[in-house]
Short mmCIF file of C-alpha atoms in Angstrom, two decimals:
data_model
loop_
_atom_site.label_atom_id
_atom_site.label_comp_id
_atom_site.label_asym_id
_atom_site.label_seq_id
_atom_site.Cartn_x
_atom_site.Cartn_y
_atom_site.Cartn_z
CA MET K 353 9.38 30.82 -39.59
CA ALA K 354 5.60 29.59 -39.67
CA GLN K 355 3.53 30.90 -42.38
CA ARG K 356 0.75 33.31 -41.36
CA PRO K 357 -2.90 31.16 -41.98
CA THR K 358 -5.14 32.64 -44.71
CA ARG K 359 -7.84 35.16 -44.09
CA ALA K 360 -10.27 32.70 -45.12
CA ILE K 361 -9.16 30.47 -42.22
CA GLU K 362 -8.88 33.40 -40.03
CA ASN K 363 -12.62 34.27 -40.89
CA ALA K 364 -13.82 31.13 -40.43
CA PHE K 365 -12.31 30.65 -36.91
CA TRP K 366 -13.47 34.09 -35.64
CA GLN K 367 -17.04 33.28 -36.68
CA ARG K 368 -16.76 30.07 -35.25
CA VAL K 369 -16.03 31.78 -31.64
CA TRP K 370 -18.31 34.88 -32.05
CA PRO K 371 -21.01 33.99 -34.81
CA GLY K 372 -21.90 37.76 -34.60
CA GLU K 373 -18.69 39.45 -35.42
CA ARG K 374 -18.03 40.88 -39.01
CA ASN K 375 -16.21 39.16 -41.41
CA ARG K 376 -12.29 40.01 -40.65
CA SER K 377 -11.20 39.48 -43.97
CA ASP K 378 -10.49 42.80 -45.76
CA GLY K 379 -11.54 42.55 -49.16
CA ALA K 380 -11.88 38.54 -49.29
CA SER K 381 -15.24 37.24 -51.22
CA ALA K 382 -18.12 35.64 -49.08
CA THR K 383 -17.90 32.68 -51.39
CA GLU K 384 -14.01 32.05 -50.40
CA GLY K 385 -15.04 32.07 -46.76
CA SER K 386 -17.71 29.60 -46.99
CA ASP K 387 -15.96 27.16 -48.83
CA VAL K 388 -13.46 26.50 -45.91
CA ALA K 389 -14.50 23.91 -43.56
CA THR K 390 -13.65 24.15 -39.94
CA HIS K 391 -13.19 21.15 -37.35
CA VAL K 392 -12.97 21.39 -33.48
CA THR K 393 -11.53 18.45 -31.79
CA VAL K 394 -11.79 18.31 -28.09
CA ILE K 395 -9.14 16.16 -26.11
CA GLU K 396 -10.60 15.37 -22.73
CA SER K 397 -8.55 13.12 -20.09
CA SER K 398 -10.46 9.84 -18.45
CA LEU K 399 -9.58 7.39 -16.40
CA PRO K 400 -8.32 4.35 -17.72
CA SER K 401 -10.18 1.02 -17.78
CA THR K 402 -9.62 -1.24 -14.96
CA GLY K 403 -8.98 -4.08 -17.95
CA GLY K 404 -6.59 -1.81 -19.79
CA GLU K 405 -4.64 -0.56 -16.46
CA LEU K 406 -4.28 -4.42 -15.56
CA ARG K 407 -2.86 -5.47 -19.14
CA GLU K 408 -0.53 -2.46 -18.72
CA LEU K 409 0.82 -3.22 -15.15
CA TRP K 410 1.17 -6.88 -16.71
CA ARG K 411 3.37 -5.82 -19.52
CA ALA K 412 5.36 -3.68 -16.95
CA ARG K 413 6.07 -6.25 -14.22
CA GLU K 414 9.56 -6.58 -14.93
CA THR K 415 10.07 -2.89 -13.97
CA ALA K 416 7.76 -3.57 -10.99
CA LEU K 417 10.36 -6.14 -9.89
CA MET K 418 13.14 -4.17 -10.62
CA PHE K 419 11.86 -1.46 -8.32
CA ALA K 420 11.08 -4.17 -5.60
CA TRP K 421 14.77 -5.63 -5.88
CA ARG K 422 16.40 -1.97 -5.75
CA ASP K 423 14.24 -1.53 -2.32
CA VAL K 424 15.61 -4.93 -1.28
CA LYS K 425 19.22 -4.16 -1.88
CA VAL K 426 18.96 -0.21 -0.76
CA ARG K 427 17.87 -1.44 2.54
CA TYR K 428 20.50 -3.63 3.21
CA LYS K 429 23.63 -1.81 1.78
CA GLN K 430 26.35 -1.15 3.50
CA SER K 431 24.64 -2.25 6.77
CA LEU K 432 26.95 -3.81 9.71
CA ILE K 433 24.87 -7.15 9.57
CA GLY K 434 22.86 -7.14 6.59
CA ILE K 435 19.61 -9.67 6.20
CA ALA K 436 20.22 -10.61 10.04
CA TRP K 437 18.26 -7.51 11.19
CA ALA K 438 15.16 -9.09 9.84
CA ILE K 439 15.55 -11.93 11.80
CA LEU K 440 16.89 -9.68 15.30
CA GLN K 441 13.92 -7.18 15.06
CA PRO K 442 11.34 -9.63 15.79
CA LEU K 443 13.41 -11.97 17.97
CA LEU K 444 14.36 -8.92 20.43
CA SER K 445 10.80 -7.66 20.17
CA MET K 446 9.90 -11.02 21.35
CA VAL K 447 12.29 -11.06 24.50
CA VAL K 448 11.43 -7.80 25.49
CA PHE K 449 7.69 -8.63 25.37
CA THR K 450 7.93 -11.99 27.03
CA ILE K 451 9.71 -10.57 29.77
CA ILE K 452 7.09 -7.56 30.46
CA PHE K 453 3.83 -9.20 29.19
CA GLY K 454 4.33 -12.98 29.78
CA LYS K 455 6.53 -12.72 33.09
CA PHE K 456 5.29 -9.84 35.03
CA ALA K 457 1.78 -9.07 33.27
CA LYS K 458 0.97 -12.49 32.80
CA PHE K 459 -1.18 -12.39 29.56
CA PRO K 460 -2.75 -15.49 28.83
CA SER K 461 -1.29 -17.02 25.68
CA GLN K 462 -3.94 -19.69 24.88
CA GLY K 463 -1.97 -22.65 26.30
CA GLN K 464 1.09 -21.84 24.21
CA HIS K 465 4.31 -20.77 25.88
CA TYR K 466 4.07 -17.12 25.45
CA GLN K 467 7.04 -16.35 23.54
CA VAL K 468 5.97 -18.74 20.90
CA PHE K 469 2.25 -17.06 20.91
CA VAL K 470 3.79 -13.36 20.63
CA TYR K 471 6.48 -14.20 18.00
CA THR K 472 3.46 -15.74 15.81
CA GLY K 473 1.88 -12.37 16.19
CA LEU K 474 5.16 -10.29 15.74
CA LEU K 475 5.87 -12.23 12.32
CA PRO K 476 2.69 -11.02 10.42
CA TRP K 477 2.49 -7.66 12.46
CA ILE K 478 6.10 -6.75 11.38
CA PHE K 479 5.47 -7.69 7.80
CA PHE K 480 2.14 -5.54 7.60
CA SER K 481 4.11 -2.56 9.44
CA THR K 482 6.96 -2.49 7.28
CA ALA K 483 4.80 -3.01 4.00
CA LEU K 484 2.66 -0.03 4.99
CA THR K 485 5.55 1.95 5.53
CA GLN K 486 7.24 0.92 2.47
CA ILE K 487 3.87 1.63 0.38
CA SER K 488 3.10 5.02 1.90
CA ASN K 489 6.49 6.33 1.01
CA SER K 490 6.86 5.02 -2.14
CA VAL K 491 5.89 7.92 -4.46
CA LEU K 492 8.10 10.51 -2.42
CA THR K 493 10.89 8.04 -2.48
CA ASN K 494 10.86 7.77 -6.10
CA ARG K 495 9.77 11.29 -6.98
CA GLN K 496 12.64 11.73 -9.55
CA LEU K 497 11.23 8.88 -11.62
CA VAL K 498 7.83 10.22 -11.34
CA GLN K 499 8.88 13.50 -12.74
CA LYS K 500 10.70 12.33 -15.72
CA VAL K 501 9.89 8.81 -16.69
CA TYR K 502 6.32 7.60 -17.63
CA PHE K 503 5.12 3.80 -16.09
CA PRO K 504 2.22 2.56 -14.52
CA ARG K 505 2.21 4.62 -11.18
CA LEU K 506 0.37 1.54 -9.23
CA ILE K 507 4.02 -0.24 -9.77
CA LEU K 508 4.86 1.80 -6.92
CA PRO K 509 2.83 0.88 -4.19
CA LEU K 510 3.01 -3.12 -5.42
CA SER K 511 6.69 -3.08 -5.46
CA GLY K 512 6.58 -1.82 -1.60
CA VAL K 513 5.22 -5.68 -0.61
CA LEU K 514 8.53 -7.54 -1.66
CA VAL K 515 11.01 -5.83 0.85
CA PRO K 516 8.84 -7.24 4.09
CA ALA K 517 8.19 -10.49 2.22
CA VAL K 518 11.72 -11.42 2.19
CA ASP K 519 12.40 -10.32 5.94
CA PHE K 520 9.16 -12.49 6.47
CA VAL K 521 11.13 -15.57 4.98
CA PHE K 522 14.18 -15.10 6.88
CA ALA K 523 12.32 -14.33 10.30
CA ASN K 524 10.42 -17.54 9.93
CA LEU K 525 13.59 -19.03 10.72
CA VAL K 526 13.27 -18.57 14.51
CA LEU K 527 9.74 -19.65 14.32
CA ILE K 528 10.66 -22.92 13.05
CA GLY K 529 13.62 -23.04 15.61
CA LEU K 530 11.07 -22.26 18.59
CA MET K 531 8.68 -24.84 17.21
CA VAL K 532 11.01 -27.65 17.23
CA TRP K 533 12.49 -26.56 20.66
CA TYR K 534 9.19 -26.58 22.28
CA HIS K 535 8.06 -29.64 20.16
CA ILE K 536 5.05 -27.93 18.79
CA GLY K 537 3.74 -29.80 15.51
CA VAL K 538 1.77 -28.24 12.82
CA GLY K 539 -1.55 -29.64 11.15
CA TRP K 540 -2.88 -29.30 7.31
CA HIS K 541 -4.63 -25.91 8.14
CA VAL K 542 -0.56 -24.40 8.17
CA LEU K 543 -1.36 -24.39 4.36
CA LEU K 544 -4.03 -21.71 5.00
CA ALA K 545 -1.31 -19.09 6.70
CA PRO K 546 -0.80 -17.59 3.02
CA ALA K 547 -4.44 -16.69 2.70
CA PHE K 548 -4.27 -14.88 6.19
CA LEU K 549 -0.81 -13.16 4.82
CA ALA K 550 -2.87 -11.89 1.84
CA ILE K 551 -5.62 -10.01 3.91
CA LEU K 552 -2.28 -8.33 5.37
CA VAL K 553 -1.28 -7.41 1.79
CA VAL K 554 -4.76 -6.16 0.72
CA THR K 555 -4.77 -3.87 3.93
CA ALA K 556 -1.47 -2.48 3.66
CA LEU K 557 -1.96 -1.53 -0.25
CA GLY K 558 -5.40 0.24 0.69
CA VAL K 559 -3.93 2.21 3.69
CA GLY K 560 -0.52 2.77 1.97
CA ALA K 561 -2.13 3.93 -0.96
CA MET K 562 -3.94 6.70 0.45
CA PHE K 563 -0.94 7.62 2.70
CA ALA K 564 1.20 7.69 -0.62
CA THR K 565 -1.32 9.97 -2.32
CA VAL K 566 -1.63 12.42 0.73
CA THR K 567 2.18 12.17 1.21
CA VAL K 568 2.56 14.02 -2.10
CA ARG K 569 0.66 16.79 -1.11
CA TYR K 570 1.46 17.28 2.73
CA ARG K 571 5.20 16.61 3.52
CA ASP K 572 4.42 16.26 7.16
CA VAL K 573 2.29 13.28 6.59
CA PRO K 574 5.23 10.75 7.18
CA TYR K 575 5.78 12.00 10.57
CA VAL K 576 2.27 10.74 11.32
CA ILE K 577 2.50 7.31 9.89
CA PRO K 578 4.89 5.98 12.66
CA PHE K 579 2.23 6.86 15.24
CA VAL K 580 -0.53 5.37 13.34
CA VAL K 581 1.23 1.97 13.40
CA GLN K 582 1.93 2.25 16.83
CA ILE K 583 -1.26 3.04 17.86
CA TRP K 584 -2.32 -0.12 15.35
CA LEU K 585 -0.08 -2.42 17.04
CA TYR K 586 -2.09 -2.16 20.38
CA LEU K 587 -5.47 -2.43 18.53
CA SER K 588 -4.23 -5.80 17.09
CA PRO K 589 -4.02 -9.10 19.20
CA VAL K 590 0.10 -9.09 18.77
CA LEU K 591 0.59 -9.22 22.41
CA TYR K 592 -2.70 -10.71 23.52
CA ALA K 593 -5.45 -13.14 22.29
CA SER K 594 -8.47 -11.12 20.66
CA GLY K 595 -10.63 -14.04 22.54
CA ALA K 596 -9.33 -12.50 26.04
CA LEU K 597 -11.39 -9.34 25.42
CA PRO K 598 -14.45 -8.36 27.17
CA HIS K 599 -17.45 -8.61 24.60
CA ARG K 600 -18.00 -5.11 23.58
CA TRP K 601 -14.23 -4.52 22.66
CA GLN K 602 -14.18 -7.97 20.56
CA LEU K 603 -17.01 -5.96 18.40
CA VAL K 604 -15.08 -2.86 18.14
CA ILE K 605 -11.66 -4.61 17.13
CA SER K 606 -13.44 -7.07 15.01
CA PHE K 607 -13.44 -4.27 12.08
CA ASN K 608 -9.75 -4.40 12.39
CA PRO K 609 -8.83 -6.84 9.34
CA ILE K 610 -5.39 -7.40 11.17
CA VAL K 611 -7.42 -8.92 14.18
CA VAL K 612 -8.56 -11.71 11.70
CA ALA K 613 -4.88 -11.77 9.76
CA ILE K 614 -3.23 -12.56 12.94
CA THR K 615 -5.61 -14.64 15.03
CA GLY K 616 -5.86 -16.86 11.76
CA PHE K 617 -2.30 -16.99 11.19
CA ARG K 618 -1.77 -18.15 14.96
CA TRP K 619 -4.52 -20.98 14.23
CA ALA K 620 -2.69 -21.97 11.10
CA VAL K 621 0.59 -22.58 12.52
CA LEU K 622 0.04 -23.22 16.18
CA GLY K 623 -3.67 -24.50 16.54
CA THR K 624 -4.91 -21.93 18.68
CA PRO K 625 -8.63 -20.96 18.28
CA GLY K 626 -9.23 -19.25 14.90
CA PRO K 627 -11.06 -16.00 14.27
CA SER K 628 -14.75 -15.71 15.04
CA ASN K 629 -17.49 -15.60 12.56
CA LEU K 630 -17.86 -11.92 13.60
CA GLU K 631 -14.09 -11.29 13.10
CA LEU K 632 -14.29 -12.92 9.47
CA GLY K 633 -17.54 -11.26 8.84
CA ALA K 634 -16.50 -7.70 10.13
CA GLY K 635 -12.78 -7.71 9.08
CA LEU K 636 -12.89 -9.25 5.43
CA PRO K 637 -14.94 -6.49 3.98
CA THR K 638 -13.42 -3.98 6.01
CA ALA K 639 -9.98 -5.14 4.20
CA ILE K 640 -11.82 -5.11 0.89
CA ALA K 641 -13.11 -1.76 1.34
CA LEU K 642 -10.01 -0.15 2.47
CA LEU K 643 -8.37 -1.69 -0.97
CA LEU K 644 -10.83 -0.44 -3.26
CA LEU K 645 -10.98 2.98 -1.74
CA GLY K 646 -7.42 3.55 -1.45
CA PHE K 647 -6.99 2.76 -4.99
CA TRP K 648 -9.37 4.93 -6.27
CA ILE K 649 -8.02 7.64 -4.48
CA TYR K 650 -4.41 6.96 -5.71
CA ARG K 651 -5.52 6.52 -9.19
CA ARG K 652 -8.01 9.68 -9.11
CA TRP K 653 -4.84 11.60 -8.28
CA GLU K 654 -1.78 9.60 -9.83
CA SER K 655 -1.75 11.93 -12.83
CA ARG K 656 -0.72 14.98 -10.96
CA PHE K 657 1.80 13.49 -9.17
CA ALA K 658 4.60 14.66 -11.34
CA ASP K 659 3.21 18.60 -10.89
CA THR K 660 2.53 18.29 -6.98
CA ILE K 661 5.56 16.32 -5.90
#
């Protein structure tokens, strides 16, 4: 059993809290109470510095890879055709879109075969939509770990990028086959394709981090994400070229970072017209702003995840 503190310490404490109250010691001398020094320590929480958090993330890089690789294995575990789903999804979508929008609707394809044109739009789009969905559900999916184990919480959204990256690599095999079949060559600008994919990663991390934060508090948000992705598809130049739109609509969608990413990816691979100065000037700052805003919201609320989830 813990021992009762001395009357002198009690007296010093009460004098500290209520200075006007009488000495609570019964018969203790004033000299004894004045000899006791009191120290009050105030502990306040604060957000970690950016540099410190980056160093912590670097030290936990193996944990991030473990989370990411686990998601890849779970995605295709006990599936019928395994990784082939990564190829079938864009391939079947290409067939449907080519029949509807290429054959019947006669959408312009910037001088390319429509199936090649739409497939080079589907590849980055599926990469982005899968990454956005994975990141948005990352905290809720790992709620058991969040409640019981400490690790840098930013690992969760960052690890959500690996699964779509693996799918993207395998889906590129179909694109290579299409380009060989239609005798389409590539130039030096194909080396810039990863830069446009990086815009997709930045946008997915920013928007996904915001969704992941809100999902912890409101469990019906995951039902909204597929709807947002579906609307975003038609606001992005996957099925059409952004240059084919009227000028006023080009101005509106230029703030969509996906427009820059998909148009730039097509330019890098097929040599079609690249993103305009308007799209670059509006889309790139929007992507960076979404990333900063998403991470700011995520870091502000991550300390409450374990209590709220």
